[in-house]
Short mmCIF file of C-alpha atoms and ligand atoms in Angstrom, two decimals:
data_model
loop_
_atom_site.label_atom_id
_atom_site.label_comp_id
_atom_site.label_asym_id
_atom_site.label_seq_id
_atom_site.Cartn_x
_atom_site.Cartn_y
_atom_site.Cartn_z
CA MET A 57 -27.49 3.61 2.94
CA LYS A 58 -27.94 7.36 2.48
CA ALA A 59 -25.47 9.35 4.04
CA ALA A 60 -24.36 13.37 4.07
CA VAL A 61 -21.41 13.78 2.22
CA LEU A 62 -19.04 16.57 2.48
CA ARG A 63 -17.38 16.54 -1.13
CA GLU A 64 -15.53 20.09 -1.35
CA VAL A 65 -14.67 22.41 1.63
CA GLY A 66 -17.39 25.48 1.68
CA LYS A 67 -19.67 23.47 -0.29
CA PRO A 68 -23.15 22.20 1.36
CA LEU A 69 -22.98 18.65 1.90
CA GLN A 70 -24.79 16.27 -0.55
CA ILE A 71 -26.95 13.51 0.16
CA GLU A 72 -25.84 10.53 -1.39
CA ASP A 73 -25.94 6.75 -1.92
CA VAL A 74 -23.09 5.02 0.47
CA GLN A 75 -22.10 1.64 0.65
CA ILE A 76 -21.13 0.63 4.46
CA ASN A 77 -18.77 -2.77 4.60
CA LYS A 78 -19.13 -5.60 6.73
CA PRO A 79 -17.91 -5.73 10.46
CA GLY A 80 -14.51 -7.09 10.84
CA PRO A 81 -13.45 -9.10 14.19
CA HIS A 82 -13.16 -5.49 16.70
CA GLU A 83 -16.16 -3.79 14.34
CA VAL A 84 -20.22 -3.08 15.12
CA LEU A 85 -22.61 -2.22 12.51
CA ILE A 86 -25.20 0.54 13.86
CA ARG A 87 -28.49 1.63 12.83
CA THR A 88 -27.99 5.43 13.41
CA ALA A 89 -31.03 6.62 15.53
CA ALA A 90 -30.23 10.14 16.07
CA ALA A 91 -26.93 12.38 15.15
CA GLY A 92 -26.46 16.12 16.41
CA VAL A 93 -25.06 18.60 14.77
CA CYS A 94 -22.18 19.88 16.19
CA HIS A 95 -19.78 23.30 15.91
CA SER A 96 -17.06 20.78 15.44
CA ASP A 97 -18.65 19.92 11.94
CA LEU A 98 -18.77 23.17 10.67
CA HIS A 99 -15.01 23.63 11.46
CA PHE A 100 -14.64 21.30 8.55
CA VAL A 101 -16.92 22.01 6.51
CA ASN A 102 -15.62 25.70 6.41
CA GLY A 103 -11.95 24.49 6.02
CA THR A 104 -11.28 25.67 9.58
CA TYR A 105 -9.32 22.70 10.04
CA PRO A 106 -8.62 20.06 7.33
CA TYR A 107 -10.12 16.64 6.90
CA PRO A 108 -9.28 14.43 3.51
CA LEU A 109 -12.33 14.40 1.39
CA PRO A 110 -14.96 13.07 -0.15
CA ALA A 111 -16.38 12.54 4.00
CA VAL A 112 -19.31 11.45 5.46
CA LEU A 113 -19.54 13.62 8.47
CA GLY A 114 -21.04 13.50 12.03
CA HIS A 115 -19.94 12.31 15.09
CA GLU A 116 -22.30 12.69 17.77
CA SER A 117 -24.74 10.02 17.61
CA SER A 118 -26.63 7.04 18.99
CA GLY A 119 -28.32 3.87 17.73
CA VAL A 120 -28.71 0.33 17.81
CA VAL A 121 -26.27 -2.50 17.05
CA GLU A 122 -27.23 -4.58 14.13
CA GLN A 123 -24.41 -6.69 13.40
CA ILE A 124 -21.13 -7.49 15.47
CA GLY A 125 -17.74 -8.95 14.34
CA SER A 126 -16.50 -12.22 15.72
CA GLU A 127 -14.18 -10.95 18.54
CA VAL A 128 -16.68 -8.14 19.67
CA ARG A 129 -17.71 -8.69 23.43
CA THR A 130 -18.55 -5.04 24.54
CA VAL A 131 -21.87 -4.78 22.84
CA ALA A 132 -24.40 -7.55 21.42
CA VAL A 133 -26.98 -7.02 18.61
CA GLY A 134 -29.63 -5.10 19.66
CA ASP A 135 -28.22 -2.95 22.06
CA HIS A 136 -28.77 0.53 22.40
CA VAL A 137 -25.59 2.77 22.17
CA ILE A 138 -24.02 6.16 22.50
CA THR A 139 -21.32 6.64 20.02
CA CYS A 140 -17.96 8.40 20.81
CA LEU A 141 -15.28 9.80 18.34
CA SER A 142 -12.80 8.75 20.98
CA ALA A 143 -11.70 5.54 20.24
CA PHE A 144 -9.17 3.87 21.96
CA CYS A 145 -6.59 1.00 21.59
CA GLY A 146 -6.76 0.24 24.99
CA HIS A 147 -3.05 -0.69 25.69
CA CYS A 148 -1.09 2.42 24.88
CA GLU A 149 0.43 4.87 27.86
CA HIS A 150 -2.86 6.75 27.78
CA CYS A 151 -5.34 4.27 27.88
CA LEU A 152 -3.61 2.27 30.76
CA THR A 153 -3.49 5.84 32.67
CA GLY A 154 -7.21 6.37 32.23
CA HIS A 155 -6.64 9.18 29.81
CA MET A 156 -8.57 7.00 26.96
CA SER A 157 -9.54 10.58 25.13
CA ARG A 158 -5.52 11.12 24.03
CA CYS A 159 -4.97 7.89 22.44
CA PRO A 160 -3.42 8.31 19.44
CA GLY A 161 -3.83 5.12 18.42
CA THR A 162 -4.73 3.89 14.73
CA GLU A 163 -5.44 0.35 15.27
CA THR A 164 -9.37 1.46 15.99
CA GLN A 165 -9.39 2.13 12.32
CA ARG A 166 -8.94 0.15 8.75
CA GLY A 167 -5.43 0.34 6.84
CA PRO A 168 -4.82 1.69 3.61
CA ASP A 169 -4.15 -1.80 2.39
CA ASP A 170 -7.69 -2.82 3.66
CA GLU A 171 -11.24 -2.50 2.20
CA PRO A 172 -12.71 1.25 2.92
CA ARG A 173 -15.99 1.05 5.83
CA LEU A 174 -17.12 3.76 3.18
CA ALA A 175 -17.50 3.46 -0.22
CA ASN A 176 -19.44 5.03 -3.60
CA ALA A 177 -19.56 3.03 -6.49
CA ALA A 178 -16.48 4.35 -7.91
CA ASP A 179 -14.69 5.71 -4.87
CA PRO A 180 -13.81 4.70 -1.19
CA MET A 181 -15.02 7.89 1.23
CA TYR A 182 -13.23 9.10 4.17
CA GLN A 183 -14.99 8.32 7.52
CA PHE A 184 -15.13 11.17 9.55
CA LEU A 185 -13.35 10.57 13.26
CA ASN A 186 -13.87 7.39 13.06
CA LEU A 187 -17.84 7.58 13.29
CA SER A 188 -19.21 9.06 10.44
CA SER A 189 -22.98 9.61 12.07
CA PHE A 190 -24.88 11.86 9.11
CA ALA A 191 -25.62 8.14 7.85
CA GLU A 192 -28.74 5.52 8.14
CA GLN A 193 -26.04 3.18 9.57
CA MET A 194 -22.30 3.51 10.95
CA LEU A 195 -19.43 0.45 11.21
CA ILE A 196 -17.40 1.48 13.68
CA HIS A 197 -14.50 0.00 16.00
CA GLU A 198 -16.05 -1.39 19.17
CA HIS A 199 -14.01 0.90 21.56
CA ALA A 200 -16.00 3.88 19.79
CA CYS A 201 -19.34 3.32 21.66
CA THR A 202 -21.25 2.15 24.86
CA LYS A 203 -24.00 0.07 25.98
CA ILE A 204 -26.52 2.69 27.58
CA ARG A 205 -29.84 0.98 29.20
CA LYS A 206 -32.50 0.88 27.01
CA ASP A 207 -35.19 3.52 29.11
CA MET A 208 -32.94 6.46 27.46
CA PRO A 209 -34.52 8.51 24.67
CA MET A 210 -32.13 8.16 21.67
CA ASP A 211 -32.43 12.15 20.47
CA VAL A 212 -30.90 13.39 24.00
CA ALA A 213 -28.52 10.23 24.22
CA ALA A 214 -27.10 11.64 21.25
CA LEU A 215 -25.88 14.85 22.83
CA ILE A 216 -24.06 12.51 25.44
CA GLY A 217 -22.09 11.55 22.11
CA CYS A 218 -20.23 14.86 21.79
CA SER A 219 -21.20 17.85 23.26
CA VAL A 220 -22.41 16.57 26.86
CA THR A 221 -19.17 14.57 26.84
CA THR A 222 -17.48 17.68 26.20
CA GLY A 223 -18.64 20.36 28.55
CA VAL A 224 -19.49 17.90 31.79
CA GLY A 225 -16.05 16.65 31.27
CA ALA A 226 -14.19 19.14 31.13
CA ILE A 227 -15.45 20.45 34.25
CA THR A 228 -15.27 16.76 36.26
CA ASN A 229 -12.58 15.41 34.59
CA THR A 230 -10.46 18.15 32.75
CA ALA A 231 -10.89 20.94 35.47
CA LYS A 232 -12.07 18.88 38.31
CA VAL A 233 -14.28 21.61 39.77
CA GLN A 234 -14.69 21.16 43.34
CA PRO A 235 -17.80 21.87 45.30
CA GLY A 236 -18.26 25.59 46.23
CA GLU A 237 -15.73 26.75 43.62
CA THR A 238 -16.98 29.31 41.50
CA VAL A 239 -17.02 29.07 37.68
CA ALA A 240 -17.56 31.11 34.67
CA VAL A 241 -18.60 29.52 30.88
CA ILE A 242 -17.47 31.91 28.18
CA GLY A 243 -20.17 31.18 25.23
CA CYS A 244 -23.42 29.22 25.83
CA GLY A 245 -23.90 26.86 22.92
CA GLY A 246 -24.36 22.92 22.93
CA VAL A 247 -21.05 22.89 24.79
CA GLY A 248 -21.15 25.87 26.81
CA LEU A 249 -24.45 24.84 28.14
CA ALA A 250 -23.44 21.27 29.29
CA ALA A 251 -20.82 22.50 31.25
CA ILE A 252 -22.83 25.11 33.18
CA ASN A 253 -25.26 21.72 33.48
CA GLY A 254 -22.21 20.04 34.78
CA ALA A 255 -20.70 22.80 37.24
CA SER A 256 -24.13 22.47 39.09
CA ILE A 257 -24.16 18.99 39.07
CA ALA A 258 -20.22 19.25 40.83
CA GLY A 259 -21.13 21.57 43.17
CA ALA A 260 -20.04 24.55 41.69
CA GLY A 261 -21.10 27.50 43.93
CA ARG A 262 -21.41 30.46 41.66
CA ILE A 263 -21.79 29.48 37.64
CA ILE A 264 -21.82 32.56 36.15
CA ALA A 265 -22.64 32.23 32.10
CA VAL A 266 -20.98 34.64 29.55
CA ASP A 267 -22.59 35.03 25.96
CA MET A 268 -23.31 38.02 23.69
CA GLN A 269 -27.03 36.65 23.01
CA GLY A 270 -29.80 37.22 25.82
CA SER A 271 -31.54 33.91 24.69
CA LYS A 272 -28.63 32.06 25.25
CA LEU A 273 -28.08 33.56 28.61
CA ASN A 274 -31.76 32.86 29.52
CA LEU A 275 -31.10 29.10 28.48
CA ALA A 276 -27.84 28.76 30.58
CA LYS A 277 -30.07 29.77 33.71
CA GLU A 278 -32.14 27.11 33.05
CA PHE A 279 -28.88 25.13 33.08
CA GLY A 280 -27.88 26.15 36.40
CA ALA A 281 -26.26 29.19 35.73
CA THR A 282 -26.57 31.63 38.87
CA ASP A 283 -25.03 34.46 37.38
CA VAL A 284 -25.12 35.83 33.74
CA VAL A 285 -22.76 38.25 31.57
CA ASP A 286 -23.86 39.82 28.60
CA ALA A 287 -20.77 40.64 26.85
CA SER A 288 -22.50 42.66 24.16
CA GLN A 289 -22.69 45.02 27.47
CA GLY A 290 -19.28 45.98 27.68
CA ASP A 291 -16.25 43.95 28.70
CA PRO A 292 -16.85 40.78 30.01
CA VAL A 293 -13.47 40.69 31.80
CA ALA A 294 -14.35 43.82 33.82
CA GLN A 295 -18.25 42.10 34.45
CA VAL A 296 -17.28 39.01 36.28
CA MET A 297 -14.48 40.71 37.96
CA GLU A 298 -17.29 42.78 39.69
CA LEU A 299 -19.29 40.04 40.01
CA THR A 300 -17.03 37.78 41.98
CA GLY A 301 -14.94 40.76 43.78
CA GLY A 302 -11.64 39.09 42.27
CA GLY A 303 -12.03 36.72 39.46
CA VAL A 304 -13.38 32.88 39.48
CA HIS A 305 -11.94 29.89 40.38
CA HIS A 306 -12.07 28.09 36.98
CA ALA A 307 -12.92 29.83 33.38
CA LEU A 308 -14.03 27.59 30.90
CA GLU A 309 -13.71 28.60 27.33
CA ALA A 310 -16.30 26.96 24.74
CA ILE A 311 -16.18 28.95 21.65
CA GLY A 312 -12.75 28.46 20.35
CA LEU A 313 -11.70 32.15 19.63
CA LYS A 314 -8.16 33.79 20.71
CA PRO A 315 -10.20 36.99 22.34
CA THR A 316 -12.70 34.70 24.40
CA THR A 317 -9.43 32.48 25.42
CA GLU A 318 -7.58 35.40 26.79
CA GLN A 319 -10.59 36.36 28.73
CA ALA A 320 -11.25 33.30 30.40
CA PHE A 321 -7.52 33.52 31.54
CA LYS A 322 -8.06 37.53 32.64
CA MET A 323 -11.28 36.44 34.68
CA LEU A 324 -9.19 34.09 36.69
CA ALA A 325 -8.57 34.86 40.79
CA ARG A 326 -5.08 34.15 41.84
CA GLY A 327 -4.56 30.32 41.54
CA GLY A 328 -7.46 30.13 39.08
CA THR A 329 -7.18 27.60 36.20
CA ALA A 330 -8.61 28.40 32.62
CA THR A 331 -9.78 25.72 30.37
CA VAL A 332 -10.00 25.53 26.78
CA ILE A 333 -12.51 23.22 25.20
CA GLY A 334 -13.51 25.31 21.93
CA MET A 335 -11.55 24.41 18.84
CA ILE A 336 -9.28 27.41 17.96
CA PRO A 337 -8.54 27.76 14.60
CA LEU A 338 -5.23 26.67 13.21
CA GLY A 339 -2.51 29.08 13.27
CA THR A 340 -4.06 31.60 16.26
CA ASN A 341 -1.52 32.44 19.00
CA ILE A 342 -2.84 32.97 22.08
CA GLU A 343 -0.95 36.12 23.90
CA LEU A 344 -1.29 36.01 28.26
CA HIS A 345 0.14 38.49 30.53
CA GLY A 346 3.43 36.76 32.13
CA ALA A 347 3.05 38.49 35.61
CA ASP A 348 -0.25 36.53 35.70
CA PHE A 349 1.96 33.26 36.21
CA LEU A 350 3.28 34.80 39.59
CA ALA A 351 -0.24 34.71 40.78
CA GLU A 352 -0.42 30.73 39.89
CA LYS A 353 -2.65 31.32 37.23
CA LYS A 354 -3.32 28.28 34.97
CA ILE A 355 -4.25 27.52 31.06
CA GLN A 356 -5.11 24.09 29.88
CA GLY A 357 -6.55 22.59 27.11
CA SER A 358 -9.76 19.89 27.23
CA LEU A 359 -10.03 17.20 24.52
CA MET A 360 -13.68 15.63 24.60
CA GLY A 361 -13.91 16.25 28.29
CA SER A 362 -10.80 14.03 29.06
CA ASN A 363 -13.51 11.47 28.57
CA ARG A 364 -13.28 7.55 29.70
CA PHE A 365 -16.54 7.26 27.97
CA PRO A 366 -17.72 3.89 28.61
CA VAL A 367 -17.71 4.86 31.95
CA ASP A 368 -18.78 8.51 31.98
CA MET A 369 -21.82 7.85 28.99
CA PRO A 370 -23.54 5.51 31.38
CA ARG A 371 -22.86 7.79 34.40
CA TYR A 372 -24.67 10.92 32.24
CA VAL A 373 -27.35 9.03 31.20
CA ASP A 374 -28.16 8.26 34.76
CA PHE A 375 -28.09 12.12 35.30
CA TYR A 376 -30.58 12.76 32.31
CA MET A 377 -32.86 9.81 33.94
CA SER A 378 -32.68 11.42 37.27
CA GLY A 379 -33.32 14.89 36.18
CA LYS A 380 -30.09 16.10 36.70
CA LEU A 381 -28.63 16.79 33.16
CA LYS A 382 -31.56 19.43 31.31
CA LEU A 383 -30.89 17.69 27.35
CA ASP A 384 -34.45 18.08 26.75
CA ASN A 385 -33.97 21.94 26.39
CA MET A 386 -30.68 21.64 24.83
CA ILE A 387 -32.92 20.39 21.33
CA SER A 388 -33.97 23.27 19.98
CA GLN A 389 -35.46 21.14 16.47
CA ARG A 390 -35.36 17.77 15.07
CA ILE A 391 -34.84 17.78 11.52
CA LYS A 392 -34.36 14.94 8.72
CA LEU A 393 -30.85 14.01 7.13
CA ALA A 394 -31.94 15.96 4.32
CA ASP A 395 -32.06 19.67 6.34
CA VAL A 396 -28.56 19.12 7.68
CA ASN A 397 -27.29 22.12 5.30
CA SER A 398 -30.26 24.75 6.75
CA ALA A 399 -28.98 22.99 10.55
CA PHE A 400 -25.30 24.15 9.69
CA GLU A 401 -26.80 27.79 8.55
CA GLU A 402 -28.63 27.93 11.68
CA LEU A 403 -25.17 27.17 13.87
CA GLU A 404 -23.69 29.97 11.86
CA ARG A 405 -25.84 32.49 12.88
CA GLY A 406 -25.20 31.26 16.25
CA GLU A 407 -28.85 31.07 16.99
CA LEU A 408 -30.06 27.80 18.30
CA ALA A 409 -28.41 25.78 21.19
CA ARG A 410 -28.45 22.28 18.71
CA SER A 411 -30.36 20.39 16.22
CA VAL A 412 -30.54 16.87 15.77
CA ILE A 413 -31.31 14.86 12.87
CA MET A 414 -33.88 11.76 13.95
CA PHE A 415 -33.68 8.67 11.34
CA ASP A 416 -36.72 6.13 11.19
ZN1 ZN B 701 -19.01 17.73 18.33
ZN1 ZN B 702 -4.41 3.91 23.45
#
């Protein structure tokens, strides 16, 4: 099968022929239908975060089940599924307390002595984040995908695999936004737009979108932003303070930078909570003013929207089908696997919301 392989940090992905193994007892072989090109992939291409190479990248996808292992009970051949990188073991403390996205278990992966799931003619290849979805097929643990209704279009379903689950989940699962509360979202890429949409579904009173690009702020309004702040036109914290008369209940950082994380904390009202979604480069320190803790301001991280994805994802599908999740507006272009590098270039320019690779 064809797959997009990262062999060297900083170099374009190469489209290669990759061999995929047969499903083990708890594994599922999936024919990939669509795969979103997420900013997190770019962090590994650039080397901002390390990963063993060569690896088949991609982690936001939908597909159809082709084969299942002997013990698989959660999906059947022919099922439409969305994948999730939050593969969970099901029996550790995190899983048993409903925090499956924190599961540190490795039993959902193959061990070092097992045949690899992916390989080329000479060597094993690393599977990326339990998935490797820039490929015509995926071989994954059954706890890395969930069945969805068949009338859900596969291109928008793929987005639920990462950006939507990350953004909406940060609002509902991590920040637990209550109806009427004021929310600011810094960064209006795929995850930020999903957070804005999630805040709208959760019944937030005011939803303030913050970005440097007017085109993204216009898009944010379609997703439910009630106010926009153009951070290229002066200090965004001052602008949010003026708009709200004293700060927001929730600020969400959806870029992954030191200054925007500090801005998220600074724009809180007394008692407010900053939730950091973005992947901040390794080794970065965040500086906060100690006196703000006397105002009971809080800051927390959110990993993959604190998801319980087998529950969350089918709900997000229903939100889309009933018109509440605006996923169609999130896809800026549909491309072929061979065009994946140009999608990364677009991401680096920060212009487009989302490119989705479509497989035939
Ligand atoms: Zn992602
Ligand atoms: Zn677990």
